[in-house]
mmCIF file of C-alpha atoms in Angstrom:
data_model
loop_
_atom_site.group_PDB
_atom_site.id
_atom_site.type_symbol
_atom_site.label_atom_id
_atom_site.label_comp_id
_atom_site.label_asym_id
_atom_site.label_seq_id
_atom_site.Cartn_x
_atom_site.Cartn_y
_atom_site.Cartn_z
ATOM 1 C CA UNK V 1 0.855 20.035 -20.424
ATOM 2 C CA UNK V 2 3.535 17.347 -20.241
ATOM 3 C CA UNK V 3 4.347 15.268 -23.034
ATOM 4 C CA UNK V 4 5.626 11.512 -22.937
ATOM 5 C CA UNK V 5 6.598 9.600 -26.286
ATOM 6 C CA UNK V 6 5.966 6.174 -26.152
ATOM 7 C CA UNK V 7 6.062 3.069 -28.430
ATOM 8 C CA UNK V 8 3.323 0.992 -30.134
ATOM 9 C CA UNK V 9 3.558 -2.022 -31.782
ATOM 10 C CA UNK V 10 0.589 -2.473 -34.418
ATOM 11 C CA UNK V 11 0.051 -5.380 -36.206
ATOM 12 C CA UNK V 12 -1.473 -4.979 -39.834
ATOM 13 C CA UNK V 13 -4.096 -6.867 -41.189
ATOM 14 C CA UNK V 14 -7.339 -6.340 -42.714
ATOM 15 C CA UNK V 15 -7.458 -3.533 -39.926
ATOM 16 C CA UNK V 16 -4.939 -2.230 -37.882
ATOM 17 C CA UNK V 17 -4.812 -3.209 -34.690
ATOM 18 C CA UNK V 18 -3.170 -2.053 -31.853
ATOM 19 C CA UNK V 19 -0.979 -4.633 -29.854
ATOM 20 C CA UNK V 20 -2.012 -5.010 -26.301
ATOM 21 C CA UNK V 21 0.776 -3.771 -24.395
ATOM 22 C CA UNK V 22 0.101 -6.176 -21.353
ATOM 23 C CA UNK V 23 1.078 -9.175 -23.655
ATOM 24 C CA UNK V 24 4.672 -8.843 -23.751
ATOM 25 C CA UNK V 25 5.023 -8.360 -19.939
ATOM 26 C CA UNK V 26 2.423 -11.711 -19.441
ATOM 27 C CA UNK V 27 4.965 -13.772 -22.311
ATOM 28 C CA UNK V 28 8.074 -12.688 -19.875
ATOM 29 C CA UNK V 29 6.873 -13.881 -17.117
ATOM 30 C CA UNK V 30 5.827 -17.048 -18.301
ATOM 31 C CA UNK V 31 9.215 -17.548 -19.408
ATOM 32 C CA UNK V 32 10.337 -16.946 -16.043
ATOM 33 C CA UNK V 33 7.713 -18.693 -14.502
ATOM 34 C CA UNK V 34 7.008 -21.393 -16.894
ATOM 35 C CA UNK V 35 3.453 -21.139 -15.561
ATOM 36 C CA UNK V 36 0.653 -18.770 -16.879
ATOM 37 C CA UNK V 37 -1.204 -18.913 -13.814
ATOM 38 C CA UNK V 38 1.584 -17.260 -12.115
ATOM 39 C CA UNK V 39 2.617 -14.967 -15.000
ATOM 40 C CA UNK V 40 -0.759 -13.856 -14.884
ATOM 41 C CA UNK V 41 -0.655 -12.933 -10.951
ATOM 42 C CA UNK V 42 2.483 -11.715 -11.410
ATOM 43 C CA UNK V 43 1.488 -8.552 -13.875
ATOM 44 C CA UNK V 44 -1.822 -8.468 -12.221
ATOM 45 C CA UNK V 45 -4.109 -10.484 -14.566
ATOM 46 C CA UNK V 46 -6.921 -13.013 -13.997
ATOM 47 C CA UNK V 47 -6.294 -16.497 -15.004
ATOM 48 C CA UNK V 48 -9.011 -16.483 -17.613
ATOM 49 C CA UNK V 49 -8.170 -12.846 -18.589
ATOM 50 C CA UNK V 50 -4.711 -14.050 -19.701
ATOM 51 C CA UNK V 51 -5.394 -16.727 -21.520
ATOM 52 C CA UNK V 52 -8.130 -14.787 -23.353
ATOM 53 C CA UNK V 53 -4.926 -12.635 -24.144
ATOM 54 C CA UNK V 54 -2.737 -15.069 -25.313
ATOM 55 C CA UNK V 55 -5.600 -16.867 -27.672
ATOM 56 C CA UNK V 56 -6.764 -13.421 -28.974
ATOM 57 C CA UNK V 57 -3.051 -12.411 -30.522
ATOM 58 C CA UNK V 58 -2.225 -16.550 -31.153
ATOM 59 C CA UNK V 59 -5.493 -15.647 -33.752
ATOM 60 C CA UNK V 60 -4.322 -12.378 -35.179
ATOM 61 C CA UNK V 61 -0.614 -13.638 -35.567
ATOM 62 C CA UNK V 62 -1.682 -16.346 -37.017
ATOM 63 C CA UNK V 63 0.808 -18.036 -34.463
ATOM 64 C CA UNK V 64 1.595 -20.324 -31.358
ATOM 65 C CA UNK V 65 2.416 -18.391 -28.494
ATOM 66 C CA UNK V 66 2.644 -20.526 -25.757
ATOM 67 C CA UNK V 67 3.149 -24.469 -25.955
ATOM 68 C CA UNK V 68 1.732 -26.238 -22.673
ATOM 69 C CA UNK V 69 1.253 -29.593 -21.147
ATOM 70 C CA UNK V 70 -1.729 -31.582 -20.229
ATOM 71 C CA UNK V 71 -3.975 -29.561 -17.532
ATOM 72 C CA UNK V 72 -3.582 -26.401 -16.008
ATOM 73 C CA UNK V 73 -0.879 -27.327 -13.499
ATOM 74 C CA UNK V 74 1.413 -28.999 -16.477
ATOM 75 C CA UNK V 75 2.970 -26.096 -17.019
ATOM 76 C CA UNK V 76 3.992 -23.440 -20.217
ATOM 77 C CA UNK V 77 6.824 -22.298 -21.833
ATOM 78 C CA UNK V 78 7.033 -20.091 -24.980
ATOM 79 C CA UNK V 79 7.353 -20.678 -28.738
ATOM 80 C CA UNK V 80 10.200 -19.971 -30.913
ATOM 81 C CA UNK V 81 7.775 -16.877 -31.934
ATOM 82 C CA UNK V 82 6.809 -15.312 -28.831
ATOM 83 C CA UNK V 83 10.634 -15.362 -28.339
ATOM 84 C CA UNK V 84 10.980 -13.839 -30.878
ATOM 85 C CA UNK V 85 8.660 -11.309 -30.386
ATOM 86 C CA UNK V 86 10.045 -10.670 -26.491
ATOM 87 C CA UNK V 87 13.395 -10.365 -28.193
ATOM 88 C CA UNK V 88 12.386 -7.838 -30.688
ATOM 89 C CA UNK V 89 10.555 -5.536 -28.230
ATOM 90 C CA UNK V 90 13.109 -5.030 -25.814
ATOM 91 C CA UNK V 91 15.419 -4.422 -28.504
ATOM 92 C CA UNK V 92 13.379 -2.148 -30.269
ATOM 93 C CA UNK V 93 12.551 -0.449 -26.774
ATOM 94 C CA UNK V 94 16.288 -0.281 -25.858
ATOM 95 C CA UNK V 95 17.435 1.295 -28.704
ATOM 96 C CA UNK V 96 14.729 3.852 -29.354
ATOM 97 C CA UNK V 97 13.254 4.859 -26.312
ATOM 98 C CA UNK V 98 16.372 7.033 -25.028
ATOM 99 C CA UNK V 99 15.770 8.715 -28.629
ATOM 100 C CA UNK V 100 12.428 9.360 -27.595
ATOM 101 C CA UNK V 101 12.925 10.034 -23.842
ATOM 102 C CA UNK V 102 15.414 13.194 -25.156
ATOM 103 C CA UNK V 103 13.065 14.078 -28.138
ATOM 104 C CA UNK V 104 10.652 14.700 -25.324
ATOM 105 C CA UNK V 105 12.489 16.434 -22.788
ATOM 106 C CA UNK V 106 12.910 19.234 -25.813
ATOM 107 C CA UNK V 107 9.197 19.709 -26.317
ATOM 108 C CA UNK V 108 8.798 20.141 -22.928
ATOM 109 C CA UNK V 109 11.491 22.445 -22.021
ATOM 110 C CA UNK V 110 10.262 24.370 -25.126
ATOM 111 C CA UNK V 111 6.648 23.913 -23.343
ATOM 112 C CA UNK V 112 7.759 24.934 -20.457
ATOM 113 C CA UNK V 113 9.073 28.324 -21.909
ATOM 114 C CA UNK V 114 6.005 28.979 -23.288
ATOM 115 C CA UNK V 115 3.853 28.713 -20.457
ATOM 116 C CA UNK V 116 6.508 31.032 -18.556
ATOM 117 C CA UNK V 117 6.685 33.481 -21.170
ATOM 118 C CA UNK V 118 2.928 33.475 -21.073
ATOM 119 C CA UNK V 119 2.855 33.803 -16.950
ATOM 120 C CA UNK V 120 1.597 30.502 -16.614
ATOM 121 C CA UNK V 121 3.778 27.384 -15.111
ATOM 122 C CA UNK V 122 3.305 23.620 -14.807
ATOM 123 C CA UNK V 123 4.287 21.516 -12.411
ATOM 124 C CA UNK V 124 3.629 18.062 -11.977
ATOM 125 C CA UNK V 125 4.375 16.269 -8.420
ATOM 126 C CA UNK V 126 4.096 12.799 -7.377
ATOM 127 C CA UNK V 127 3.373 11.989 -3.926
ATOM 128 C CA UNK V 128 2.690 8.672 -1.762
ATOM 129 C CA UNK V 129 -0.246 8.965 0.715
ATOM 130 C CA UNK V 130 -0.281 11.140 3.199
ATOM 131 C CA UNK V 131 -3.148 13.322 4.687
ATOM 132 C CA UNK V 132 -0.749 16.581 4.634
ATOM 133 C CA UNK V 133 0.086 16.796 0.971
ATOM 134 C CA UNK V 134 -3.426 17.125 0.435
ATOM 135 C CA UNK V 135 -3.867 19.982 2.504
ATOM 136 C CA UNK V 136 -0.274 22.088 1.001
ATOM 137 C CA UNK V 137 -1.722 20.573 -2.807
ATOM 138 C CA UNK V 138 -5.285 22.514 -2.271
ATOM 139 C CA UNK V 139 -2.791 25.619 -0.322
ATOM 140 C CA UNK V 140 -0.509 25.336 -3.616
ATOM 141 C CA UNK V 141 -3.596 25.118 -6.275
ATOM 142 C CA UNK V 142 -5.306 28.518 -4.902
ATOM 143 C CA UNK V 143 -2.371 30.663 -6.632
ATOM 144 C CA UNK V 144 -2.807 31.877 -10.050
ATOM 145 C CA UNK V 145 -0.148 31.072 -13.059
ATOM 146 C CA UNK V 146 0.535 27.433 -11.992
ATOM 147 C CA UNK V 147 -1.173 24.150 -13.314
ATOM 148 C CA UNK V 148 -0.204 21.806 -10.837
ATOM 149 C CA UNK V 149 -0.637 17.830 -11.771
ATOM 150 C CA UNK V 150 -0.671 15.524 -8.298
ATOM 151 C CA UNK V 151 -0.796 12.089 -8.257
ATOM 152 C CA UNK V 152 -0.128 9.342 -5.881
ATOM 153 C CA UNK V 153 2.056 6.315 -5.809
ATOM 154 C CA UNK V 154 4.447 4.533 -3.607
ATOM 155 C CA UNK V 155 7.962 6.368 -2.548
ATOM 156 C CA UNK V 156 10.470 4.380 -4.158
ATOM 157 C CA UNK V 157 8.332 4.962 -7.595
ATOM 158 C CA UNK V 158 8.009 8.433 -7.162
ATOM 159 C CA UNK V 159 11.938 9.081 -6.653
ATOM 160 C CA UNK V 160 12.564 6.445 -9.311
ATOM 161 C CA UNK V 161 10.463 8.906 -11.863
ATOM 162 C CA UNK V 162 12.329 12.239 -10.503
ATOM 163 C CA UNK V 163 15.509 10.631 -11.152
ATOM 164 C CA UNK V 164 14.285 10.049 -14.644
ATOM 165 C CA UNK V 165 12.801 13.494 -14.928
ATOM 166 C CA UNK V 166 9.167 12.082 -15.496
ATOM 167 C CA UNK V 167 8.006 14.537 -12.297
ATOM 168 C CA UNK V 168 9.050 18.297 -10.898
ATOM 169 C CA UNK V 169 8.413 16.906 -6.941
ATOM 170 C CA UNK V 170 8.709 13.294 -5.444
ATOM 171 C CA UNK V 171 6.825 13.066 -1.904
ATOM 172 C CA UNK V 172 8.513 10.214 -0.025
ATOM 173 C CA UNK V 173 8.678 8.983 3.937
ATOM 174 C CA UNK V 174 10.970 6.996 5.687
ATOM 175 C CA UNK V 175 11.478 5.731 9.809
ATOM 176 C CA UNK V 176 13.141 7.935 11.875
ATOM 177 C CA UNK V 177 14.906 4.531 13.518
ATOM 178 C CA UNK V 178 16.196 2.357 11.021
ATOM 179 C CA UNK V 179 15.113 -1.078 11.360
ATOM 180 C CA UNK V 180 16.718 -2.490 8.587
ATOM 181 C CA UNK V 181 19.666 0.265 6.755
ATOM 182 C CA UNK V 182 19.259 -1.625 3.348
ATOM 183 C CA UNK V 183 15.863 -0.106 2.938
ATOM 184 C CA UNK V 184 17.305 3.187 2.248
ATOM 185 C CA UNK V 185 19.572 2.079 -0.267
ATOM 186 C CA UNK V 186 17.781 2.424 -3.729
ATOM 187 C CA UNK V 187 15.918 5.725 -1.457
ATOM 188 C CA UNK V 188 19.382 7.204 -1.417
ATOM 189 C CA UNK V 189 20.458 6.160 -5.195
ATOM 190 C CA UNK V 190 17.665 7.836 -6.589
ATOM 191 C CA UNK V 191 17.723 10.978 -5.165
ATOM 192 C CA UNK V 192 21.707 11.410 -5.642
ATOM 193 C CA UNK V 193 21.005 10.853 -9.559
ATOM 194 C CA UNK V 194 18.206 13.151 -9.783
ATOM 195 C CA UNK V 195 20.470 15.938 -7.398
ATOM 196 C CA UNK V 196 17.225 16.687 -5.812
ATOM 197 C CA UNK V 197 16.516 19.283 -2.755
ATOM 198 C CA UNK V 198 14.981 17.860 -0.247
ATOM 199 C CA UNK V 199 12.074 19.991 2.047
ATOM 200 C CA UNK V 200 11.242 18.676 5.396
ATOM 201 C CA UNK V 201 7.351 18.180 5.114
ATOM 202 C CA UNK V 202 6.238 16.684 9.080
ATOM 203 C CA UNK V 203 6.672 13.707 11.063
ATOM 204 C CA UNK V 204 4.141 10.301 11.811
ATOM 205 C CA UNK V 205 3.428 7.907 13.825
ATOM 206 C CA UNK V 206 2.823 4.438 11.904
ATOM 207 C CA UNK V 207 2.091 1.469 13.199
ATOM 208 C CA UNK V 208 -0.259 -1.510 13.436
ATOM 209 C CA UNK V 209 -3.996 -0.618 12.567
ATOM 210 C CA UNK V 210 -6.494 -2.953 14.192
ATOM 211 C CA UNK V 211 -9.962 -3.554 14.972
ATOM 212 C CA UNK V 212 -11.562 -2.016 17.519
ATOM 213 C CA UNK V 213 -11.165 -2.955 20.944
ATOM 214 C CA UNK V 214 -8.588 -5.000 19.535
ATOM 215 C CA UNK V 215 -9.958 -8.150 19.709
ATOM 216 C CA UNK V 216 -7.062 -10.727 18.405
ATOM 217 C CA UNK V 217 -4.952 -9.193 21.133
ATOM 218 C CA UNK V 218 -2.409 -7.457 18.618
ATOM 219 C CA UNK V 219 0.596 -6.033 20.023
ATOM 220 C CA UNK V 220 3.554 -6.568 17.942
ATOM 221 C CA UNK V 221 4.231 -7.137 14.245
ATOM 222 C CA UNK V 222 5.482 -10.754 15.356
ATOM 223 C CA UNK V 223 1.568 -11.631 16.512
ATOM 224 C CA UNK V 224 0.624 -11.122 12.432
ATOM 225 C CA UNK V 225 2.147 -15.144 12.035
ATOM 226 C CA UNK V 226 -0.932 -15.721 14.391
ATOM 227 C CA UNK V 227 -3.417 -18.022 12.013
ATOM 228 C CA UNK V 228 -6.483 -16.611 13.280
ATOM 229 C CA UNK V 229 -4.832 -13.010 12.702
ATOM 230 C CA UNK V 230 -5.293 -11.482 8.622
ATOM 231 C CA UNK V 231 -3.225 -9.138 7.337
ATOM 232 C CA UNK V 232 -4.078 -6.320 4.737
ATOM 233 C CA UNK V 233 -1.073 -4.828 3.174
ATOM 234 C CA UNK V 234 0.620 -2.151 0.989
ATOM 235 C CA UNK V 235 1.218 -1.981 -2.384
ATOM 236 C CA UNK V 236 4.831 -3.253 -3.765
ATOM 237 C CA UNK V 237 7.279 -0.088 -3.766
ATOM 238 C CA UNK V 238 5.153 2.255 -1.900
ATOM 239 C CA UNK V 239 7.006 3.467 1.468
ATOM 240 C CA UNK V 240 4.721 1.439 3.868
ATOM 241 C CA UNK V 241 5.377 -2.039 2.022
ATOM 242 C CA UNK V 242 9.430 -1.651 2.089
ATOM 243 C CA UNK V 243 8.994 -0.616 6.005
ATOM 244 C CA UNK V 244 6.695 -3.172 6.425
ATOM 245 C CA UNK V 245 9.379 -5.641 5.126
ATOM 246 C CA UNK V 246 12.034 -4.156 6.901
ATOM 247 C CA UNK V 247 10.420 -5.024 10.647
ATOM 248 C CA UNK V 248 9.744 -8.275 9.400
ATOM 249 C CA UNK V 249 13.323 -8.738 8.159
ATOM 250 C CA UNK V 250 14.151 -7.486 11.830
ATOM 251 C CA UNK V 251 11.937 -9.650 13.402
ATOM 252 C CA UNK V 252 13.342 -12.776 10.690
ATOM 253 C CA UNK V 253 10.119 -13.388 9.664
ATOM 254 C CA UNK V 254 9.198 -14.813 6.414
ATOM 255 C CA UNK V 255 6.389 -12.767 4.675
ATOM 256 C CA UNK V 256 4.324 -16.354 3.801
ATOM 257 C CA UNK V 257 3.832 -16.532 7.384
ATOM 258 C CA UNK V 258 1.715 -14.063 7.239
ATOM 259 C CA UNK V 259 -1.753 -14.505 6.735
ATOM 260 C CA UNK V 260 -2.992 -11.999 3.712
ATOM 261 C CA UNK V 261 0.525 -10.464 2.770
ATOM 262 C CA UNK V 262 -0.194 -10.275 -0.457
ATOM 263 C CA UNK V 263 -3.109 -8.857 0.124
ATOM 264 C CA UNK V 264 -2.507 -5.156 -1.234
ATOM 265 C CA UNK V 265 -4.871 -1.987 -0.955
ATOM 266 C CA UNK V 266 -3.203 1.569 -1.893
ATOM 267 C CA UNK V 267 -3.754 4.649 0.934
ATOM 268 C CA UNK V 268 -3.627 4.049 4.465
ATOM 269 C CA UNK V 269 -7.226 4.934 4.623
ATOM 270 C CA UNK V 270 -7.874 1.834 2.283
ATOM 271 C CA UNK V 271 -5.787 -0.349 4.787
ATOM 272 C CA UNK V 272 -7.987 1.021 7.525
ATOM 273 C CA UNK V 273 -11.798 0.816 5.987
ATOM 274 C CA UNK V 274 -10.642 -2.928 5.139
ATOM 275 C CA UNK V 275 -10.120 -3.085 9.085
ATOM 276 C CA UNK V 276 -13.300 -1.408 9.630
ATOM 277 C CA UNK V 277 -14.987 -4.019 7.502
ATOM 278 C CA UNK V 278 -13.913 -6.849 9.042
ATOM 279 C CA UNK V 279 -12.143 -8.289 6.256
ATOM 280 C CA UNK V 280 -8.912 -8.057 7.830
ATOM 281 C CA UNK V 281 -7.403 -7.990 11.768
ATOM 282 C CA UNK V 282 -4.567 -6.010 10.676
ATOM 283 C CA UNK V 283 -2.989 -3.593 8.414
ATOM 284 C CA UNK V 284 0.287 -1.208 8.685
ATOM 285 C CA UNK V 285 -0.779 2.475 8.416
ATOM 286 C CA UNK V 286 -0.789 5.897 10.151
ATOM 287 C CA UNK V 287 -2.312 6.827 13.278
ATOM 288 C CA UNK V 288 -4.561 9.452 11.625
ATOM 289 C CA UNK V 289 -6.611 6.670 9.500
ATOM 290 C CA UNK V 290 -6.881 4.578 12.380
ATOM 291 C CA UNK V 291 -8.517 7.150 14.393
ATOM 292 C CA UNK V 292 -10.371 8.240 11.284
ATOM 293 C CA UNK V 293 -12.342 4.749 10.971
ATOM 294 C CA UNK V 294 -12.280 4.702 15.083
ATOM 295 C CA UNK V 295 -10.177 1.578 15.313
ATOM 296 C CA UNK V 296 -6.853 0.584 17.967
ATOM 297 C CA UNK V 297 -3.445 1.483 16.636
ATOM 298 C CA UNK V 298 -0.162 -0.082 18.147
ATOM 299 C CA UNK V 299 2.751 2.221 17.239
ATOM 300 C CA UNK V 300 5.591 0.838 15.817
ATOM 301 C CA UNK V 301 7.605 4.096 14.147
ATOM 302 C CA UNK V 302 7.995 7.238 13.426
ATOM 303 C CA UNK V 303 8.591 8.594 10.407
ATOM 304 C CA UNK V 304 9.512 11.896 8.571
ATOM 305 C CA UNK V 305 8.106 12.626 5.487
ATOM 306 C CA UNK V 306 9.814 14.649 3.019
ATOM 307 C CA UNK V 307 9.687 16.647 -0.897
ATOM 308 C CA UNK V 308 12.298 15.665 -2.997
ATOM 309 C CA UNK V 309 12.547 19.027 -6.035
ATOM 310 C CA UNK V 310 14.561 18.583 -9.084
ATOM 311 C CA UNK V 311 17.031 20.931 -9.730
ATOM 312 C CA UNK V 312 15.654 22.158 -12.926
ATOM 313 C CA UNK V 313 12.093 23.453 -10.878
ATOM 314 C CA UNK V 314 10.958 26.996 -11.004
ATOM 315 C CA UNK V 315 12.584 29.190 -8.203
ATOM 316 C CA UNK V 316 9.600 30.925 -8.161
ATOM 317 C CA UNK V 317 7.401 27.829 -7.115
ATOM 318 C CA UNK V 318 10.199 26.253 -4.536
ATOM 319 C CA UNK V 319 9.772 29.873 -3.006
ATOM 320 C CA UNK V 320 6.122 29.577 -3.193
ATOM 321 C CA UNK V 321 6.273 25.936 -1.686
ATOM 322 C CA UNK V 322 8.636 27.143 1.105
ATOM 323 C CA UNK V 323 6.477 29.665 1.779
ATOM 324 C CA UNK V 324 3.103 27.627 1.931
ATOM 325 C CA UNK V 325 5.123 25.007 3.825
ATOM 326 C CA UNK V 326 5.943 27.211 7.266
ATOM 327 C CA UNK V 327 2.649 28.803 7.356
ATOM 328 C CA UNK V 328 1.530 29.175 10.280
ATOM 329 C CA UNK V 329 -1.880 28.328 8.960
ATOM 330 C CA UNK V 330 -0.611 25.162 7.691
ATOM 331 C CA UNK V 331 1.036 24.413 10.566
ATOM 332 C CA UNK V 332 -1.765 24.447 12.968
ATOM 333 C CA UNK V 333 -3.975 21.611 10.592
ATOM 334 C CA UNK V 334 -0.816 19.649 11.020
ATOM 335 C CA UNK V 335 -1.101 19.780 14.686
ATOM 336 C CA UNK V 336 -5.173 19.049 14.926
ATOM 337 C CA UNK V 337 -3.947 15.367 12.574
ATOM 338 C CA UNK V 338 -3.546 12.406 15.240
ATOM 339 C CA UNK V 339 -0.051 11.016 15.122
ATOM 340 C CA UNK V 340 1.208 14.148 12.772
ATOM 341 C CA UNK V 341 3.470 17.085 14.318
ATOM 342 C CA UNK V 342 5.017 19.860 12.329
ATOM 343 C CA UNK V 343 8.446 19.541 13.066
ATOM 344 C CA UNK V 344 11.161 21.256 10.962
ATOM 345 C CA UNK V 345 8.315 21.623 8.744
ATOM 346 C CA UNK V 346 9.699 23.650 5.241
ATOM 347 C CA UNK V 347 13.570 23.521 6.091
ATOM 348 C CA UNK V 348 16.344 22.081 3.300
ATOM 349 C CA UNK V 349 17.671 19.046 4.302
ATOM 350 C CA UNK V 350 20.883 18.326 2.947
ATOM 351 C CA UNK V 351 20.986 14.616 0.865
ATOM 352 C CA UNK V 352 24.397 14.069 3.431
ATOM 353 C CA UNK V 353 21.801 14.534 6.543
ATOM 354 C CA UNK V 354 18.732 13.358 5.221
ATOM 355 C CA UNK V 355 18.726 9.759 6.739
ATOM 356 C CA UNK V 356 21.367 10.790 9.742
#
């Protein structure tokens, strides 16, 4: 168990009704925007789903939300009431959520004794895609006394949430050979403000995932401003995307070159089925899922993925990880994984070496 306060507006009535949280984030970005068919692709919304949105809460307010010209490229801006409502809710959020943030870290901590008290641990970690953190998370879940929660998201999220204590483990990866320094940047900031450990998990091969036989001719990330070649890509923050931006900022190529950049999918196994399909020429992702879907891969890196542990994680589980890391057992499934070898596997790496 893990507990996370959060705030919700509710808007009284003849019923109360919660506020749809994905409103405020829509009304920002049409401010930004001045468009609500880009605020609406910004925060991940259809067109008609977001205007639904905005006529649904203009009825229960009994207010104008957004005032808009002629046509749906005239463009939108926001009443004096929607600003006033943006206003309000990042005050409201800015004030009270550190309250609530340190409210919460007490009921956990006093969770957290519990559960050890009671010979039973949680611990939650979250990981971006890779094939070998599911094998040590099924190694890891076979021991009795620990309830371990694993999800996956993209790198820079993961240390972003460690460094604001929302998870016990961050899994991130990074290129051996730095194409672009500035990637590591917020990679670095993160894990000096959570004073994290740092485990050495294995290192990858990534590169260029095409179609069999490789029929466009692929051989460089320079051929993806081809026209007749589409792109699948990562997911904003996750460790692919920001490498993925790096070679092009290398290469000084601008992303809308590419055909299907924003084109996202979320596991390199995703990236590679959409290759499979047909529906793209090209994606960046491992080695392994290439082979997996039996499609061409053109190496471009290597990379080593790593554990990031906050300071405040049970010794006896970092032993236990340790442990499970440098088994030989563990080991050897590295070694059968295309593109994967096992080196320095379970060794500290020290935050001052890490990206030496």
């Amino acid at each position: 168990m893990h507990i996370k306060l959060g705030l919700q507006w509710f808007a009284d009535g003849h019923r109360r009704k919660p506020v749809d949280r994905r409103l405020f984030p829509l009304l920002a970005e049409v401010h930004n925007t001045g468009s609500i068919g880009r605020a609406a692709t910004a925060v991940g919304l259809s067109y008609r789903f977001a205007w639904g949105l905005i006529r649904n809460w203009e009825s229960a307010f009994g207010q104008t939300l957004l005032i808009t010209g002629r046509g749906r490229r005239q463009g939108a801006r926001l009443s004096d009431f929607a600003h006033a409502l943006l206003t309000q809710d990042k005050t409201v959020h800015t004030q009270l959520l550190p309250v609530l943030d340190e409210c919460a870290a007490r009921i956990n901590a006093d969770l957290n004794l519990a559960q050890t008290q009671a010979g039973t641990g949680h611990v939650k970690i979250l990981a971006s895609h890779d094939l070998v953190m599911n094998l040590l998370v099924g190694e890891l879940r076979t021991h009795a006394g620990w309830d371990i929660d694993y999800e996956v998201h993209g790198s820079l999220g993961n240390l972003r949430a460690l460094a604001k204590h929302d998870c016990d483990i961050a899994g991130f990866h990074f290129p051996l050979e730095f194409p672009d320094k500035s990637m590591l940047e917020h990679y670095d900031k993160y894990l000096r403000r959570a004073q994290a450990g740092c485990l050495a998990v294995t290192t990858r091969e990534q590169g260029l995932i095409v179609q069999a036989g490789n029929p466009k001719g692929i051989q460089s990330i320079r051929d993806l401003t081809r026209r007749s070649v589409r792109f699948i890509n990562r997911q904003v923050e996750s460790g692919t995307r920001i490498l993925t931006d790096a070679l092009l900022r290398q290469e000084g190529i601008k992303p809308e070159r590419i055909s299907g950049y924003l084109n996202e999918e979320y596991t390199h196994n995703a990236v590679a089925a959409m290759v499979a399909s047909g529906a793209a020429d090209a994606g960046m992702g491992l080695k392994a899922a290439a082979r997996q879907f039996h499609l061409d891969f053109i190496p471009l890196v290597r990379e080593r993925y790593c554990l990031a542990l906050a300071p405040e994680l049970d010794g006896r589980f970092s032993d236990m990880l340790g442990k499970a890391l440098r088994s030989s057992d563990l080991k050897k499934k590295i070694g059968r994984i295309p593109g994967y070898h096992p080196s320095g596997i379970g060794k500290a790496v020290p935050l001052d070496r890490l990206f030496a």
